[in-house]
PDB file of C-alpha atoms in Angstrom:
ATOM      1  CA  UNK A 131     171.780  35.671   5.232  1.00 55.00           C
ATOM      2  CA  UNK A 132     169.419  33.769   2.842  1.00 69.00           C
ATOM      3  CA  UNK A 133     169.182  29.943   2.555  1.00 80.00           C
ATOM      4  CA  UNK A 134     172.702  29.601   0.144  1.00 84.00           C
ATOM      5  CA  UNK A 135     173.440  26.180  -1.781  1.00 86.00           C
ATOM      6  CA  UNK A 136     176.736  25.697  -3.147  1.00 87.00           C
ATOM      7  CA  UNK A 137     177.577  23.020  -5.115  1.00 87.00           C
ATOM      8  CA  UNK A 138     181.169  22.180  -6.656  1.00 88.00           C
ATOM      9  CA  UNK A 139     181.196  19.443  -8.971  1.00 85.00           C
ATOM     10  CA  UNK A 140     184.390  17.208 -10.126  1.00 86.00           C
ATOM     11  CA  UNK A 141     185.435  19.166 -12.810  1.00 84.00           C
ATOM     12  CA  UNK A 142     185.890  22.538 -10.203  1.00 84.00           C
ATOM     13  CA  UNK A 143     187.232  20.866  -6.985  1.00 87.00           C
ATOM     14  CA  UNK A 144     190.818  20.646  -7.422  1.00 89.00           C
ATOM     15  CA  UNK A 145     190.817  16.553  -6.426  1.00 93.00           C
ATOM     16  CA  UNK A 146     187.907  15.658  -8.370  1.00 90.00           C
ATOM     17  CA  UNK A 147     185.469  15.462  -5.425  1.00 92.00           C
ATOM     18  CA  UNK A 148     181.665  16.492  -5.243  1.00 92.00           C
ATOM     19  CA  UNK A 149     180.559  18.770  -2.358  1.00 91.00           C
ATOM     20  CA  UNK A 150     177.503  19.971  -1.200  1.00 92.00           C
ATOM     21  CA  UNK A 151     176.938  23.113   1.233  1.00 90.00           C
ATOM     22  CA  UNK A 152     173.744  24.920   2.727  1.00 88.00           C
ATOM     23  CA  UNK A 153     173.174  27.374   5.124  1.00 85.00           C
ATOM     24  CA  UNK A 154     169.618  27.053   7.011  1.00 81.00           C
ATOM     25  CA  UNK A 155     167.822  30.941   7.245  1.00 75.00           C
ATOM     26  CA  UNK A 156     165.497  31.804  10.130  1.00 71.00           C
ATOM     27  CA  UNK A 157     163.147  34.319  10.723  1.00 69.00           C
ATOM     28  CA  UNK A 158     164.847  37.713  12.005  1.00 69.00           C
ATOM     29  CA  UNK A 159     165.042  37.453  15.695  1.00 72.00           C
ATOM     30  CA  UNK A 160     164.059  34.036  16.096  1.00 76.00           C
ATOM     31  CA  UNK A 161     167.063  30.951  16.393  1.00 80.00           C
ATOM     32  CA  UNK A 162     165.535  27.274  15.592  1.00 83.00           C
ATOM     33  CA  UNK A 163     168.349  24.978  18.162  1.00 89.00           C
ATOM     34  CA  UNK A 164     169.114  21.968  15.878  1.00 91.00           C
ATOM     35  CA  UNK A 165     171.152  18.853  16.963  1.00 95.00           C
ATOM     36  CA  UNK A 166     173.253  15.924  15.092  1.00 97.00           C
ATOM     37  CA  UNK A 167     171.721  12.627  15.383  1.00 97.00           C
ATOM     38  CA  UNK A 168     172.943   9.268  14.099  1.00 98.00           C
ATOM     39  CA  UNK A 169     170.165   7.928  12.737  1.00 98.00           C
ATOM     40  CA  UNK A 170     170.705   3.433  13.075  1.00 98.00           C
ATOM     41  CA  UNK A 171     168.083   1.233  11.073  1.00 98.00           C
ATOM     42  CA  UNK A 172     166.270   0.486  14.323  1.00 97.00           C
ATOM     43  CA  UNK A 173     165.421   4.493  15.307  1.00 97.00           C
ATOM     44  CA  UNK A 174     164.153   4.808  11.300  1.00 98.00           C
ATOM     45  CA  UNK A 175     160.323   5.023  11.667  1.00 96.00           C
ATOM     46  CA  UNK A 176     158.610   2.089   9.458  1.00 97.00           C
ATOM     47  CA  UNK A 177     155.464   4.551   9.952  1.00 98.00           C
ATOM     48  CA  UNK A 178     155.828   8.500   9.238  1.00 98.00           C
ATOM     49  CA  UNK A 179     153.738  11.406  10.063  1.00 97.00           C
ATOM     50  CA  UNK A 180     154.050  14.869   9.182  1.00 97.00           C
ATOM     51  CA  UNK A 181     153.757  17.609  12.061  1.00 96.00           C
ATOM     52  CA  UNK A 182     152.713  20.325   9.427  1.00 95.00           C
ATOM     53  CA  UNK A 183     150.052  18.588   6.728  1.00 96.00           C
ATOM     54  CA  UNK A 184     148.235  15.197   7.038  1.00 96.00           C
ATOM     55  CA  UNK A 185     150.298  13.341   5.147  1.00 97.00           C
ATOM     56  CA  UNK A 186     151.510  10.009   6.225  1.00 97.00           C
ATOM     57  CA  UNK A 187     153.533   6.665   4.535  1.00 98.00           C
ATOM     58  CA  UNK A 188     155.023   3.547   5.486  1.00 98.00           C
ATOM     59  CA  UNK A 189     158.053   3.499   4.958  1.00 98.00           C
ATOM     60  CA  UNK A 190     160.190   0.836   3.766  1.00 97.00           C
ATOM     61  CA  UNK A 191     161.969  -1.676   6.309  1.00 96.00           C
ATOM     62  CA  UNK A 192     165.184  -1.751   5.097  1.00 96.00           C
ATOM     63  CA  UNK A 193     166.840   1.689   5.963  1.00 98.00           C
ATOM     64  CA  UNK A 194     170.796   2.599   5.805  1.00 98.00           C
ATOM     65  CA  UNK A 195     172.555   4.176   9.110  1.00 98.00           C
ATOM     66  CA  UNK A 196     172.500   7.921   8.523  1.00 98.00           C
ATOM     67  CA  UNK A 197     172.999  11.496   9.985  1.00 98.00           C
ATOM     68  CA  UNK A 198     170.665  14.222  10.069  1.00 97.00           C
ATOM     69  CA  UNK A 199     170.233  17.969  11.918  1.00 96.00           C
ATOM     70  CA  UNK A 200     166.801  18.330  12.800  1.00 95.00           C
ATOM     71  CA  UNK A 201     165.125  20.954  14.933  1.00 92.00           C
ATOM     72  CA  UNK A 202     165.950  20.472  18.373  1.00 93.00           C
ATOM     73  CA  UNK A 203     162.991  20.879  20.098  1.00 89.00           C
ATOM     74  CA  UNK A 204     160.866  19.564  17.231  1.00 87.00           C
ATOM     75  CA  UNK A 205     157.331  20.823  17.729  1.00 88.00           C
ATOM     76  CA  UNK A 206     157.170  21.703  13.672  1.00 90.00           C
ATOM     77  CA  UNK A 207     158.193  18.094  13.424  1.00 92.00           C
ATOM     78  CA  UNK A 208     162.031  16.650  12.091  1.00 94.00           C
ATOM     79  CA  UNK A 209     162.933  18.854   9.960  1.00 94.00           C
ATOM     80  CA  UNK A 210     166.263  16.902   9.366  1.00 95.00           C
ATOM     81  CA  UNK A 211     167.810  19.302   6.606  1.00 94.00           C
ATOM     82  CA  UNK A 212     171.149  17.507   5.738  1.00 96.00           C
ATOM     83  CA  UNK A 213     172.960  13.933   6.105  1.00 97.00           C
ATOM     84  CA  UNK A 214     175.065  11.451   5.124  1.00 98.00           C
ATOM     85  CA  UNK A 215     174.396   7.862   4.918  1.00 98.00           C
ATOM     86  CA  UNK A 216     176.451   4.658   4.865  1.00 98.00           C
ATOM     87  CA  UNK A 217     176.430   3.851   1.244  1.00 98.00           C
ATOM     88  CA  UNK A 218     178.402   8.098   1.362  1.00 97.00           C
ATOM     89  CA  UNK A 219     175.712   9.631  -0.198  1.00 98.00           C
ATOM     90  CA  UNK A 220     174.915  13.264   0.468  1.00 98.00           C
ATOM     91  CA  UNK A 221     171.449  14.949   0.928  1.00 97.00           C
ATOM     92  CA  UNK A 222     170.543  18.825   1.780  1.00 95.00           C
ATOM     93  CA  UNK A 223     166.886  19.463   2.061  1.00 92.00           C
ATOM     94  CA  UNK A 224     165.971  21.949   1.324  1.00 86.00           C
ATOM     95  CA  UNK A 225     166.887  25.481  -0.422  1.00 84.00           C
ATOM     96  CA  UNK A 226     163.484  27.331  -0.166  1.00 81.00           C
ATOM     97  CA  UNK A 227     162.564  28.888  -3.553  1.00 79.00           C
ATOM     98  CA  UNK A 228     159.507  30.304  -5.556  1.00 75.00           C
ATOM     99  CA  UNK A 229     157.709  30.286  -8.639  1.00 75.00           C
ATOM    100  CA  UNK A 230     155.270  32.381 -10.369  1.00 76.00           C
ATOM    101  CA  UNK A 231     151.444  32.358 -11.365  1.00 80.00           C
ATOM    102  CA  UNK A 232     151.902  30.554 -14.252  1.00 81.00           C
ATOM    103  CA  UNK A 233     153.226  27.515 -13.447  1.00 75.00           C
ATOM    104  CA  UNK A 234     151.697  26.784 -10.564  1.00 77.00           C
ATOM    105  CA  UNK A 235     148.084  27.099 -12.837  1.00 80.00           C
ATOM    106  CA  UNK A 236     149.585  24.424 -14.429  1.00 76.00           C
ATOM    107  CA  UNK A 237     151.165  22.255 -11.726  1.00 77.00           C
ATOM    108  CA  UNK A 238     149.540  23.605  -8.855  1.00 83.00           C
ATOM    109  CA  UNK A 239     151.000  22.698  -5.139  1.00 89.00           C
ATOM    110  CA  UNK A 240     149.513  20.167  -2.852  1.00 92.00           C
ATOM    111  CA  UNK A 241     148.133  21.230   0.626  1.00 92.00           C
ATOM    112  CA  UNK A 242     148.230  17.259   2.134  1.00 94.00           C
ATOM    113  CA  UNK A 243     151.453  16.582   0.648  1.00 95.00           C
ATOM    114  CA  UNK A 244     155.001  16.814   2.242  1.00 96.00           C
ATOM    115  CA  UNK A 245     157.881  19.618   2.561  1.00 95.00           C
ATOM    116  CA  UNK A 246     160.617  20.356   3.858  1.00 94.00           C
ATOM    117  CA  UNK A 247     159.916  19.046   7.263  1.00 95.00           C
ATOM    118  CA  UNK A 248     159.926  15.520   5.815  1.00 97.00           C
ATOM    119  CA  UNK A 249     162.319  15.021   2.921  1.00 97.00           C
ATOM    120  CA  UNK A 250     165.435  13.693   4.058  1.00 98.00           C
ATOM    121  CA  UNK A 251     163.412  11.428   6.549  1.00 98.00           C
ATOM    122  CA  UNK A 252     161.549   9.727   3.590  1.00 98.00           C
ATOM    123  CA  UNK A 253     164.764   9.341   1.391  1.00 98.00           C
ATOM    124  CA  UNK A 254     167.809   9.570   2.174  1.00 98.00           C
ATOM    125  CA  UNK A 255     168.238   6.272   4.745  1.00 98.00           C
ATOM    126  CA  UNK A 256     166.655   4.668   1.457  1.00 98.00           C
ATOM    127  CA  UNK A 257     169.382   5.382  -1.470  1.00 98.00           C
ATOM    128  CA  UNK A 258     172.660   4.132  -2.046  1.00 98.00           C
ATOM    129  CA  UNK A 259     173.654   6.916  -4.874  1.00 96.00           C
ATOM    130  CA  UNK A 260     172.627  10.733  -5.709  1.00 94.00           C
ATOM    131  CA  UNK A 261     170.953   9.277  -8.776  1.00 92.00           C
ATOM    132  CA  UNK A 262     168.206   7.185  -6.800  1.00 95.00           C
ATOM    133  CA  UNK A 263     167.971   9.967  -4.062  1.00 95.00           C
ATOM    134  CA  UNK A 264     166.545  12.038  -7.322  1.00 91.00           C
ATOM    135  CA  UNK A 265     164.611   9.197  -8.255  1.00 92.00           C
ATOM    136  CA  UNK A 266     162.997   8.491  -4.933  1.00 95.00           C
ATOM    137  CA  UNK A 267     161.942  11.985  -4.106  1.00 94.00           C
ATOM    138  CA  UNK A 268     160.668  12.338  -7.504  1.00 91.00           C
ATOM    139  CA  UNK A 269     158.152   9.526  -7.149  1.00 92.00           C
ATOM    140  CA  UNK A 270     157.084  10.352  -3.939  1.00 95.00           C
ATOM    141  CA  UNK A 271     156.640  13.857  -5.327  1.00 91.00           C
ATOM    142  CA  UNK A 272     155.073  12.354  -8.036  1.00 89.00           C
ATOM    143  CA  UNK A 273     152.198  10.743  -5.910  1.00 93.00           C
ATOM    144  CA  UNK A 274     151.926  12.663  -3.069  1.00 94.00           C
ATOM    145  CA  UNK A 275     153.304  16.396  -4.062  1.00 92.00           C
ATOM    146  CA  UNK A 276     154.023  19.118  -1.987  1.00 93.00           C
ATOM    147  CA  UNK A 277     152.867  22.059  -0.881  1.00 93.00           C
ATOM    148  CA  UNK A 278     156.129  24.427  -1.190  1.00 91.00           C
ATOM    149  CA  UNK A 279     158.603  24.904  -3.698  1.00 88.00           C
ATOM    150  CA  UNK A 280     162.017  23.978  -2.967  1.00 89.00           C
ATOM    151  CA  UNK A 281     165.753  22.791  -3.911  1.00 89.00           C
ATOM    152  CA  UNK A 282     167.006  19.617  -2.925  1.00 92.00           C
ATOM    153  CA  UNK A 283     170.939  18.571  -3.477  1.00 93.00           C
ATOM    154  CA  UNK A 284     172.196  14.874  -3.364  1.00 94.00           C
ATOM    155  CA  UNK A 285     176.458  13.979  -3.942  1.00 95.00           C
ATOM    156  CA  UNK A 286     178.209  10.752  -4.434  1.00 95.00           C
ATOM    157  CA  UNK A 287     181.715  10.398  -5.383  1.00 94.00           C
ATOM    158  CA  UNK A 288     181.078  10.761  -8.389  1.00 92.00           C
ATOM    159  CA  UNK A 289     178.151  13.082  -9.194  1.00 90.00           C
ATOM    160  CA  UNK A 290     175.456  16.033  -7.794  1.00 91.00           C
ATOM    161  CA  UNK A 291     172.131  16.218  -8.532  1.00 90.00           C
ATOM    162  CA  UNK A 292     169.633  19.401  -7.601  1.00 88.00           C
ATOM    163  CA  UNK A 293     165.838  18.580  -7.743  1.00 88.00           C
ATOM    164  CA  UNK A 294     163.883  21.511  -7.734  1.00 85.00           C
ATOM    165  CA  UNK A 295     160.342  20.799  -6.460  1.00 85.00           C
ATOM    166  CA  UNK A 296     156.703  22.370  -8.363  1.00 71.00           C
ATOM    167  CA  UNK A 297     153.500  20.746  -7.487  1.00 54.00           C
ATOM    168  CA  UNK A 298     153.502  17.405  -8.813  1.00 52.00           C
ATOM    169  CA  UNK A 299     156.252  17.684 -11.590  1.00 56.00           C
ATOM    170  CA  UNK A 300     159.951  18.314 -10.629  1.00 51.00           C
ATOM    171  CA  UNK A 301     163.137  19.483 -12.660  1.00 57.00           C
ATOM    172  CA  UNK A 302     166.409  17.118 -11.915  1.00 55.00           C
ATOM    173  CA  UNK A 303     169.707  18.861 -13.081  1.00 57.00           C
ATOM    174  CA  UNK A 304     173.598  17.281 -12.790  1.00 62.00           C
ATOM    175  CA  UNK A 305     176.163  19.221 -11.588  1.00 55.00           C
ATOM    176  CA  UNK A 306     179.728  18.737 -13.150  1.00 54.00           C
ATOM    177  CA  UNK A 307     180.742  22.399 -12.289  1.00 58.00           C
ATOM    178  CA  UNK A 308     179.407  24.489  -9.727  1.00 55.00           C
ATOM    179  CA  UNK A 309     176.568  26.564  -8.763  1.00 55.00           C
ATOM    180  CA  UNK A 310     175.533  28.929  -6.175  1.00 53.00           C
ATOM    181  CA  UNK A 311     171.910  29.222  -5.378  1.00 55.00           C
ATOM    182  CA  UNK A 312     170.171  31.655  -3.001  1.00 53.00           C
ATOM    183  CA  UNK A 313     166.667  32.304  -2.328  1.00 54.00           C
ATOM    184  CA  UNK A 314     166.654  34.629  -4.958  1.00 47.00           C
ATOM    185  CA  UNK A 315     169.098  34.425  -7.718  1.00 45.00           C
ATOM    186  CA  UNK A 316     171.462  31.171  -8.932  1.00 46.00           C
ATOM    187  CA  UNK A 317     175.448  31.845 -10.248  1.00 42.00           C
ATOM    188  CA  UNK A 318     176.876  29.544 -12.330  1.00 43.00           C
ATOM    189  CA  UNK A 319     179.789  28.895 -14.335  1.00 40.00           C
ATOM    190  CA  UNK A 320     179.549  26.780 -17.187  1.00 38.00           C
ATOM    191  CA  UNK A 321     176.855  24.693 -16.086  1.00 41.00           C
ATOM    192  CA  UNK A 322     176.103  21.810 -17.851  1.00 41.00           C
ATOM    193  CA  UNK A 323     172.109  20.733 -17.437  1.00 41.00           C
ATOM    194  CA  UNK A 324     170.511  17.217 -18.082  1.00 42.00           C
ATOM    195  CA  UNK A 325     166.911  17.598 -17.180  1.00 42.00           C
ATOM    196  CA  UNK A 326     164.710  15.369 -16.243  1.00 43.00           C
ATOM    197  CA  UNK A 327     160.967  15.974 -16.337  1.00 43.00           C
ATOM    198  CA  UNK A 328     158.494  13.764 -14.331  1.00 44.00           C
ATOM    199  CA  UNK A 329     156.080  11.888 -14.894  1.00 43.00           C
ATOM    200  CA  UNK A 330     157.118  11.927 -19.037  1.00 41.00           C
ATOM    201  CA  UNK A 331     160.449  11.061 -18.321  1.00 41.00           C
ATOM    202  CA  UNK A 332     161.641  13.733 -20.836  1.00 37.00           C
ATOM    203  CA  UNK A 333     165.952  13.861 -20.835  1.00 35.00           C
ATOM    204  CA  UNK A 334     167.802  17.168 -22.225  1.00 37.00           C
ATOM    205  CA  UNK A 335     171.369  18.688 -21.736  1.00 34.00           C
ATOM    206  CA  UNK A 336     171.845  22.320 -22.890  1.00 35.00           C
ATOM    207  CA  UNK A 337     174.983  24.468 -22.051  1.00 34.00           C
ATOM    208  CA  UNK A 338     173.900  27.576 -19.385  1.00 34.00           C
ATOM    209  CA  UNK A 339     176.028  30.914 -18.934  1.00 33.00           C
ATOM    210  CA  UNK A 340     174.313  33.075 -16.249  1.00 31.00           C
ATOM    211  CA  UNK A 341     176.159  35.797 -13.916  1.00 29.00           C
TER     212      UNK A 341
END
């Protein structure tokens, strides 16, 4: 089965709760062991490397307690995928997805920059609500970009957000209902978008039927 992302916002979960769901793809015949780790503020790197490009950070020194599922033998580096932290946000990094020609002549993709391998090392011990998890990866997208396109959800109690990465730019969405998104195709019903384009800041909501 393909990466899947499901997402159930407060208005479809029958006690008003947000959840958040991925399943992680592999390459036919091949199985990638992953492990849960509780991640405390002292095991949080203050310096990061990537395995895969030559990007590096420090890191800020003043991370939350989370949990992540990297790669358990972790020669393609962390690779943490999915986690909760202590302020009960929500992170799942990431839903692998493309693009076409077009827009990445205009926003092209960055080969030093991070992916999947990094994200929820770089942000999630770092937010206390979905809101600033969009914000956080958006600025470090912002200056560093990324060299793949992917799908990033974050939950709180009270909302989801899905980033969807480019280059350099990145689409925010919220989630009040629920989606289904696969490496190929997204189902939604009644799908109510704010979008937020970076670096202009630019907010819209439009109403989105798609089956």
């Amino acid at each position: 089965m393909a990466c899947t992302t499901i997402l159930v916002g407060k208005k479809a979960s029958y006690d008003g709760s947000t959840m958040i769901a991925r399943t992680e793809d592999s390459q036919s015949g091949v199985f990638t062991p992953k492990e849960f780790l509780v991640v405390t503020p002292e095991d949080q790197p203050r310096h990061y490397q990537s395995v895969l490009s030559n990007f590096s950070i420090d890191l800020p020194d003043n991370p939350l307690r989370y949990t992540s599922v990297p790669d358990a033998l972790g020669k393609d580096g962390i690779w943490g995928e999915a986690g909760i932290n202590s302020a009960n946000v929500a992170m799942s990094a990431t839903e692998t997805i493309t693009t076409n020609a077009r827009v990445l002549g205009a926003d092209p993709l960055v080969k030093d920059g991070f992916g999947e391998e990094d994200m929820l090392t770089l942000v999630l011990p770092y937010i206390k609500t979905a809101r600033e998890g969009v914000l956080r990866l958006g600025q470090l997208l912002e200056t560093y970009g990324t060299y793949e396109s992917n799908g990033i959800a974050f939950s709180d109690t009270e909302e989801i957000w899905w980033l969807v990465t480019i280059g350099l730019q990145d689409v925010f969405q919220t989630m009040p209902m629920l989606l289904t998104q696969t490496n190929l195709v997204s189902i939604t019903m009644s799908l109510k978008i704010q979008t937020t384009i970076l670096p202009h800041q630019t907010f819209e909501t439009s109403l989105i039927n798609i089956t």
